[in-house]
Amino acid sequence: MLSIFFVLFLSSSLVLSDSVRDQVCGFDYPSYYPPIALNNAILLQSQVVIRHGDRLPWQGKLCWPSASETFSCSLADTSIPNNSPQQFSSSPNRLYRKRVMPGRNYYPGDCLTGQLTSRGYNQHLSNGRKFYSAYTKASLLSASYSPKEIYLRSDNEERTVQSAQALFMGMYNLSSISQTQIIDIHTMDRNNDDMTINSWLCPVTSEFQDAAHQSPEYLYHIKTVMQPLWDQMSILYGVAVSQDNFNDLLDCSVVYYCNNFTLPEGVDGPFILSMNQAQAWQWSYTYAYPNVEIGAQTGIGFLIKDIYDALKRAVAQASSNVEESQSSNFTNFVLYSGHDTTILPLTVAYRVSDGYLPHYASTLFWELFKVDNNFRVRMVYNEKELLIPGCDSVYCDYNTFLKITETLLPNEKLCQYIEK
C-alpha cells in the first residue's frame, strides 16, 4: 500500500505553479483566493496554517566553499515587556529595538541565522490582504479588528512569530487606530509544541523514522535517486554530498536563488526544484511510515487534533444557534504560523501533497461552511482547492471529513509503546 501511495504522490507533482521561481520561493505578488462556489453557503470558520516567509539559511554552516555573500537585514523587532491583559494601552513612551551586531554572526553581515527577511515579511503582508479581502466580503470577519474573531498562534521561533505579525498587519493595518493595540500571539515550550512532529509528545515516532530509513523502499530510493543526485551535486558544489549535508545545501541554494545571489555554476531553478522534490519524497515517506494513518497518529496528528477540535466547536455553536458573542470557545479565523515541516505532513496525512516542499509563505487552510442544515469543509493549498480522497467534492461533507480526520488523530496507546 505504501508503494502505491508514493506512485500517486510522485505523479501528483505534475501539477506545478506556472513559475519555477514561485514553486521554490513563494509569491511576490497577491496570491489567488479560489472563489466560493456553493449556493446559499455561510462561511463559519477558516483555520489557516502558514509557513514563515523568506529567510536566511537556518543551519549555521558554510553553504559551499565559494559562498561569499554578505547578508543585510533591515527587519527588526520593536517591543516592550507588558504584564497587562488589556487589548489597548496608552501609547508607550519607549520601545526597545533588537539590533543585530554586524560582523558578529555566523553569516557575513547583520543578520541572524534563520532570520526572516523583508521579502518574507512582505509575502505575509500580501497573504493577510488576501484573507482580509475574501473574509470581509464573505462576512466571516468584521471590517475592523475584533479580538473575539481571530486567534493567532505560532511556535516560538522569531521568524514564525514575525510572519504571524506580518499576516495580521496585512489584514488590519494601523491607519484607524488611535491607541497602542496589543495583539496576543499564543505560543508554548518547544517540548510541548505540536506545530511540527515532536518526539517529546510521542516517543515512538523516532522508532518509526529509524525503521522507515532502513526499509527496502527507502534504501532503493537512496540508491537509485539520491546517490546519483548527490554525485552530481558534489561536482557542482565542490564538496562531497551525502545525506548528512544534502538538506543544508538545498536550504542554502533556495536562499541564494530566491535572493538573486550567485549560485555555483550549473545550479539553477529547475535543478533546485529537482533537489526539492527529492527531499520532499524522503520526508513524506517518513511521515507516512508504516502507513499514512499511523504516521499521522504518532506525528502531525497532534496538530490535526487542535484543528479538529476547533472545527467541532464551530459546528456545535452553529447547530445550537448560540450567538457568537455568547461563546468564548468559537473563533472565526485561526492562524497557525509554522514551517514547511508543519504543512508537508498535513498534506501527506490527507493524501493531497503535490510532491514538493512547501515554499516560503505557503498557506494551507480549512474553511467550514453551513449550507441549509448541512456543513461542508473546503481545503485549499497555495491557490488550489484540494479534493481529499474519500470526499465527494472539494466541498467535503462535514461528517465524511470528520471520519477521515478521526483516522489521523493521536494514538496514545501507540505513542506509549517503545520497543525494547
Short mmCIF file of N, CA and C in Angstrom, two decimals, residues 33-132:
data_model
loop_
_atom_site.label_atom_id
_atom_site.label_comp_id
_atom_site.label_asym_id
_atom_site.label_seq_id
_atom_site.Cartn_x
_atom_site.Cartn_y
_atom_site.Cartn_z
N TYR A 33 -7.19 33.67 -4.39
CA TYR A 33 -8.13 33.02 -3.47
C TYR A 33 -9.25 32.40 -4.29
N PRO A 34 -9.37 31.07 -4.30
CA PRO A 34 -10.44 30.44 -5.10
C PRO A 34 -11.81 30.89 -4.61
N PRO A 35 -12.61 31.47 -5.47
CA PRO A 35 -13.92 31.98 -5.01
C PRO A 35 -14.82 30.86 -4.50
N ILE A 36 -15.68 31.21 -3.59
CA ILE A 36 -16.61 30.24 -3.00
C ILE A 36 -17.70 29.93 -4.03
N ALA A 37 -17.87 28.64 -4.30
CA ALA A 37 -18.81 28.22 -5.34
C ALA A 37 -19.89 27.33 -4.77
N LEU A 38 -20.44 27.72 -3.64
CA LEU A 38 -21.55 27.00 -3.01
C LEU A 38 -22.73 27.94 -2.90
N ASN A 39 -23.86 27.54 -3.44
CA ASN A 39 -25.06 28.36 -3.32
C ASN A 39 -25.58 28.36 -1.88
N ASN A 40 -25.99 29.53 -1.43
CA ASN A 40 -26.58 29.68 -0.10
C ASN A 40 -25.64 29.27 1.03
N ALA A 41 -24.33 29.38 0.78
CA ALA A 41 -23.36 28.96 1.79
C ALA A 41 -23.02 30.10 2.73
N ILE A 42 -22.90 29.78 4.01
CA ILE A 42 -22.43 30.73 5.02
C ILE A 42 -21.07 30.25 5.51
N LEU A 43 -20.06 31.09 5.36
CA LEU A 43 -18.72 30.74 5.82
C LEU A 43 -18.65 30.98 7.33
N LEU A 44 -18.39 29.92 8.08
CA LEU A 44 -18.40 29.99 9.54
C LEU A 44 -17.01 30.13 10.14
N GLN A 45 -16.02 29.54 9.49
CA GLN A 45 -14.69 29.50 10.11
C GLN A 45 -13.63 29.22 9.05
N SER A 46 -12.44 29.77 9.28
CA SER A 46 -11.26 29.41 8.48
C SER A 46 -10.10 29.17 9.44
N GLN A 47 -9.43 28.04 9.25
CA GLN A 47 -8.21 27.73 10.01
C GLN A 47 -7.06 27.67 9.02
N VAL A 48 -6.07 28.53 9.23
CA VAL A 48 -5.01 28.74 8.25
C VAL A 48 -3.66 28.35 8.86
N VAL A 49 -2.97 27.45 8.18
CA VAL A 49 -1.60 27.08 8.56
C VAL A 49 -0.66 27.71 7.55
N ILE A 50 0.37 28.41 8.03
CA ILE A 50 1.32 29.05 7.12
C ILE A 50 2.73 28.57 7.40
N ARG A 51 3.53 28.64 6.35
CA ARG A 51 4.97 28.55 6.54
C ARG A 51 5.49 29.99 6.63
N HIS A 52 6.48 30.21 7.46
CA HIS A 52 7.10 31.53 7.54
C HIS A 52 7.54 32.00 6.16
N GLY A 53 7.79 33.29 6.02
CA GLY A 53 8.24 33.84 4.76
C GLY A 53 9.73 33.61 4.51
N ASP A 54 10.22 34.21 3.45
CA ASP A 54 11.62 34.11 3.04
C ASP A 54 12.54 34.41 4.22
N ARG A 55 13.63 33.65 4.33
CA ARG A 55 14.54 33.79 5.47
C ARG A 55 15.97 33.50 5.06
N LEU A 56 16.89 33.68 6.01
CA LEU A 56 18.29 33.28 5.83
C LEU A 56 18.42 31.78 6.03
N PRO A 57 19.58 31.20 5.65
CA PRO A 57 19.81 29.80 5.99
C PRO A 57 19.69 29.60 7.51
N TRP A 58 19.16 28.46 7.90
CA TRP A 58 18.86 28.23 9.32
C TRP A 58 19.90 27.38 10.01
N GLN A 59 20.78 26.70 9.24
CA GLN A 59 21.57 25.66 9.86
C GLN A 59 22.89 26.14 10.46
N GLY A 60 23.33 27.37 10.16
CA GLY A 60 24.57 27.87 10.71
C GLY A 60 25.79 27.10 10.26
N LYS A 61 25.86 26.82 8.96
CA LYS A 61 27.01 26.11 8.39
C LYS A 61 27.42 26.81 7.10
N LEU A 62 28.69 26.64 6.72
CA LEU A 62 29.15 27.18 5.45
C LEU A 62 28.37 26.53 4.32
N CYS A 63 27.81 27.36 3.44
CA CYS A 63 26.98 26.81 2.37
C CYS A 63 27.80 25.94 1.41
N TRP A 64 28.85 26.52 0.83
CA TRP A 64 29.78 25.81 -0.05
C TRP A 64 31.06 26.64 -0.12
N PRO A 65 32.15 26.07 -0.58
CA PRO A 65 33.44 26.77 -0.50
C PRO A 65 33.47 28.15 -1.14
N SER A 66 32.72 28.34 -2.24
CA SER A 66 32.77 29.62 -2.95
C SER A 66 31.72 30.62 -2.46
N ALA A 67 30.92 30.24 -1.46
CA ALA A 67 29.86 31.13 -0.97
C ALA A 67 30.49 32.32 -0.25
N SER A 68 30.13 33.53 -0.70
CA SER A 68 30.77 34.71 -0.11
C SER A 68 29.82 35.89 0.04
N GLU A 69 28.53 35.65 -0.03
CA GLU A 69 27.58 36.75 0.02
C GLU A 69 27.51 37.35 1.43
N THR A 70 27.29 38.65 1.48
CA THR A 70 27.06 39.35 2.73
C THR A 70 25.57 39.63 2.85
N PHE A 71 24.99 39.24 3.96
CA PHE A 71 23.55 39.38 4.17
C PHE A 71 23.26 40.68 4.92
N SER A 72 22.28 41.41 4.41
CA SER A 72 21.89 42.68 5.04
C SER A 72 20.41 42.60 5.39
N CYS A 73 20.08 42.84 6.64
CA CYS A 73 18.70 42.72 7.12
C CYS A 73 18.23 44.04 7.72
N SER A 74 17.15 44.56 7.20
CA SER A 74 16.58 45.80 7.74
C SER A 74 15.43 45.51 8.70
N LEU A 75 14.91 44.28 8.70
CA LEU A 75 13.78 43.94 9.54
C LEU A 75 14.23 43.77 10.99
N ALA A 76 13.57 44.44 11.90
CA ALA A 76 13.93 44.38 13.31
C ALA A 76 12.69 44.35 14.18
N ASP A 77 12.83 43.79 15.37
CA ASP A 77 11.74 43.75 16.34
C ASP A 77 11.77 44.99 17.23
N THR A 78 10.63 45.62 17.43
CA THR A 78 10.49 46.69 18.42
C THR A 78 9.38 46.29 19.37
N SER A 79 9.66 46.29 20.67
CA SER A 79 8.68 45.80 21.63
C SER A 79 8.99 46.38 23.00
N ILE A 80 8.13 46.05 23.94
CA ILE A 80 8.33 46.43 25.34
C ILE A 80 7.65 45.37 26.20
N PRO A 81 8.28 44.94 27.29
CA PRO A 81 7.60 43.99 28.19
C PRO A 81 6.29 44.57 28.71
N ASN A 82 5.31 43.68 28.87
CA ASN A 82 3.98 44.16 29.27
C ASN A 82 3.31 43.07 30.08
N ASN A 83 2.79 43.41 31.24
CA ASN A 83 2.09 42.42 32.06
C ASN A 83 0.61 42.71 32.20
N SER A 84 0.08 43.54 31.29
CA SER A 84 -1.33 43.88 31.33
C SER A 84 -2.11 42.98 30.37
N PRO A 85 -3.28 42.47 30.78
CA PRO A 85 -4.10 41.66 29.88
C PRO A 85 -4.98 42.50 28.95
N GLN A 86 -4.88 43.81 29.03
CA GLN A 86 -5.78 44.67 28.27
C GLN A 86 -5.43 44.65 26.78
N GLN A 87 -6.44 44.91 25.94
CA GLN A 87 -6.23 44.96 24.49
C GLN A 87 -5.56 46.25 24.06
N PHE A 88 -5.83 47.33 24.76
CA PHE A 88 -5.26 48.63 24.42
C PHE A 88 -4.48 49.18 25.60
N SER A 89 -3.52 50.04 25.30
CA SER A 89 -2.82 50.78 26.34
C SER A 89 -2.53 52.17 25.80
N SER A 90 -2.21 53.08 26.68
CA SER A 90 -1.80 54.39 26.19
C SER A 90 -0.49 54.22 25.41
N SER A 91 -0.29 55.07 24.45
CA SER A 91 0.90 54.93 23.59
C SER A 91 2.16 54.89 24.44
N PRO A 92 3.01 53.87 24.27
CA PRO A 92 4.22 53.80 25.09
C PRO A 92 5.19 54.93 24.74
N ASN A 93 5.87 55.41 25.75
CA ASN A 93 6.87 56.43 25.53
C ASN A 93 8.21 55.85 25.08
N ARG A 94 8.33 54.55 25.17
CA ARG A 94 9.59 53.92 24.78
C ARG A 94 9.32 52.52 24.23
N LEU A 95 10.03 52.17 23.15
CA LEU A 95 10.06 50.82 22.62
C LEU A 95 11.52 50.38 22.51
N TYR A 96 11.75 49.08 22.67
CA TYR A 96 13.09 48.54 22.54
C TYR A 96 13.23 47.84 21.19
N ARG A 97 14.30 48.16 20.48
CA ARG A 97 14.55 47.56 19.17
C ARG A 97 15.77 46.64 19.28
N LYS A 98 15.59 45.42 18.86
CA LYS A 98 16.70 44.47 18.86
C LYS A 98 17.52 44.65 17.58
N ARG A 99 18.78 44.99 17.73
CA ARG A 99 19.67 45.22 16.60
C ARG A 99 20.74 44.14 16.58
N VAL A 100 20.98 43.60 15.41
CA VAL A 100 21.98 42.55 15.23
C VAL A 100 23.33 43.21 14.97
N MET A 101 24.34 42.82 15.69
CA MET A 101 25.66 43.43 15.58
C MET A 101 26.36 42.95 14.31
N PRO A 102 26.72 43.85 13.41
CA PRO A 102 27.37 43.46 12.15
C PRO A 102 28.69 42.75 12.41
N GLY A 103 28.94 41.73 11.60
CA GLY A 103 30.21 41.03 11.66
C GLY A 103 30.39 40.12 12.85
N ARG A 104 29.35 39.91 13.63
CA ARG A 104 29.47 39.07 14.83
C ARG A 104 28.56 37.84 14.74
N ASN A 105 28.15 37.49 13.54
CA ASN A 105 27.20 36.41 13.34
C ASN A 105 27.80 35.34 12.44
N TYR A 106 27.09 34.23 12.31
CA TYR A 106 27.66 33.14 11.52
C TYR A 106 27.84 33.55 10.07
N TYR A 107 26.81 34.16 9.49
CA TYR A 107 26.89 34.58 8.09
C TYR A 107 27.35 36.03 8.03
N PRO A 108 28.17 36.41 7.06
CA PRO A 108 28.65 37.79 6.96
C PRO A 108 27.48 38.77 6.87
N GLY A 109 27.57 39.88 7.59
CA GLY A 109 26.53 40.90 7.55
C GLY A 109 25.90 41.12 8.92
N ASP A 110 24.67 41.59 8.89
CA ASP A 110 23.99 41.95 10.14
C ASP A 110 22.68 41.17 10.30
N CYS A 111 22.71 39.88 9.99
CA CYS A 111 21.52 39.04 10.05
C CYS A 111 21.78 37.82 10.94
N LEU A 112 20.75 37.39 11.63
CA LEU A 112 20.83 36.19 12.43
C LEU A 112 20.53 34.96 11.58
N THR A 113 21.05 33.83 11.99
CA THR A 113 20.76 32.57 11.32
C THR A 113 19.25 32.32 11.32
N GLY A 114 18.69 32.04 10.15
CA GLY A 114 17.27 31.75 10.03
C GLY A 114 16.37 32.96 10.13
N GLN A 115 16.91 34.16 10.09
CA GLN A 115 16.11 35.37 10.28
C GLN A 115 15.16 35.62 9.11
N LEU A 116 13.95 36.07 9.42
CA LEU A 116 13.00 36.48 8.39
C LEU A 116 13.54 37.71 7.67
N THR A 117 13.41 37.72 6.36
CA THR A 117 13.86 38.87 5.57
C THR A 117 12.69 39.82 5.33
N SER A 118 13.01 41.00 4.83
CA SER A 118 11.95 41.95 4.47
C SER A 118 11.05 41.36 3.39
N ARG A 119 11.66 40.61 2.47
CA ARG A 119 10.85 39.93 1.44
C ARG A 119 9.87 38.96 2.09
N GLY A 120 10.34 38.19 3.06
CA GLY A 120 9.46 37.24 3.74
C GLY A 120 8.34 37.93 4.49
N TYR A 121 8.65 39.06 5.11
CA TYR A 121 7.62 39.84 5.81
C TYR A 121 6.57 40.33 4.82
N ASN A 122 7.03 40.84 3.67
CA ASN A 122 6.09 41.36 2.66
C ASN A 122 5.24 40.25 2.06
N GLN A 123 5.79 39.04 1.97
CA GLN A 123 4.99 37.93 1.45
C GLN A 123 3.75 37.71 2.32
N HIS A 124 3.92 37.81 3.63
CA HIS A 124 2.77 37.57 4.50
C HIS A 124 1.88 38.80 4.65
N LEU A 125 2.43 39.98 4.44
CA LEU A 125 1.55 41.13 4.31
C LEU A 125 0.54 40.90 3.18
N SER A 126 1.06 40.39 2.07
CA SER A 126 0.21 40.11 0.91
C SER A 126 -0.82 39.03 1.24
N ASN A 127 -0.39 37.98 1.95
CA ASN A 127 -1.35 36.94 2.34
C ASN A 127 -2.44 37.51 3.24
N GLY A 128 -2.05 38.39 4.16
CA GLY A 128 -3.04 38.99 5.04
C GLY A 128 -4.08 39.80 4.28
N ARG A 129 -3.62 40.56 3.29
CA ARG A 129 -4.57 41.34 2.48
C ARG A 129 -5.53 40.43 1.73
N LYS A 130 -5.00 39.30 1.24
CA LYS A 130 -5.87 38.35 0.53
C LYS A 130 -6.96 37.83 1.45
N PHE A 131 -6.60 37.39 2.65
CA PHE A 131 -7.60 36.84 3.56
C PHE A 131 -8.58 37.92 4.02
N TYR A 132 -8.08 39.11 4.26
CA TYR A 132 -8.98 40.19 4.69
C TYR A 132 -10.02 40.47 3.60
#
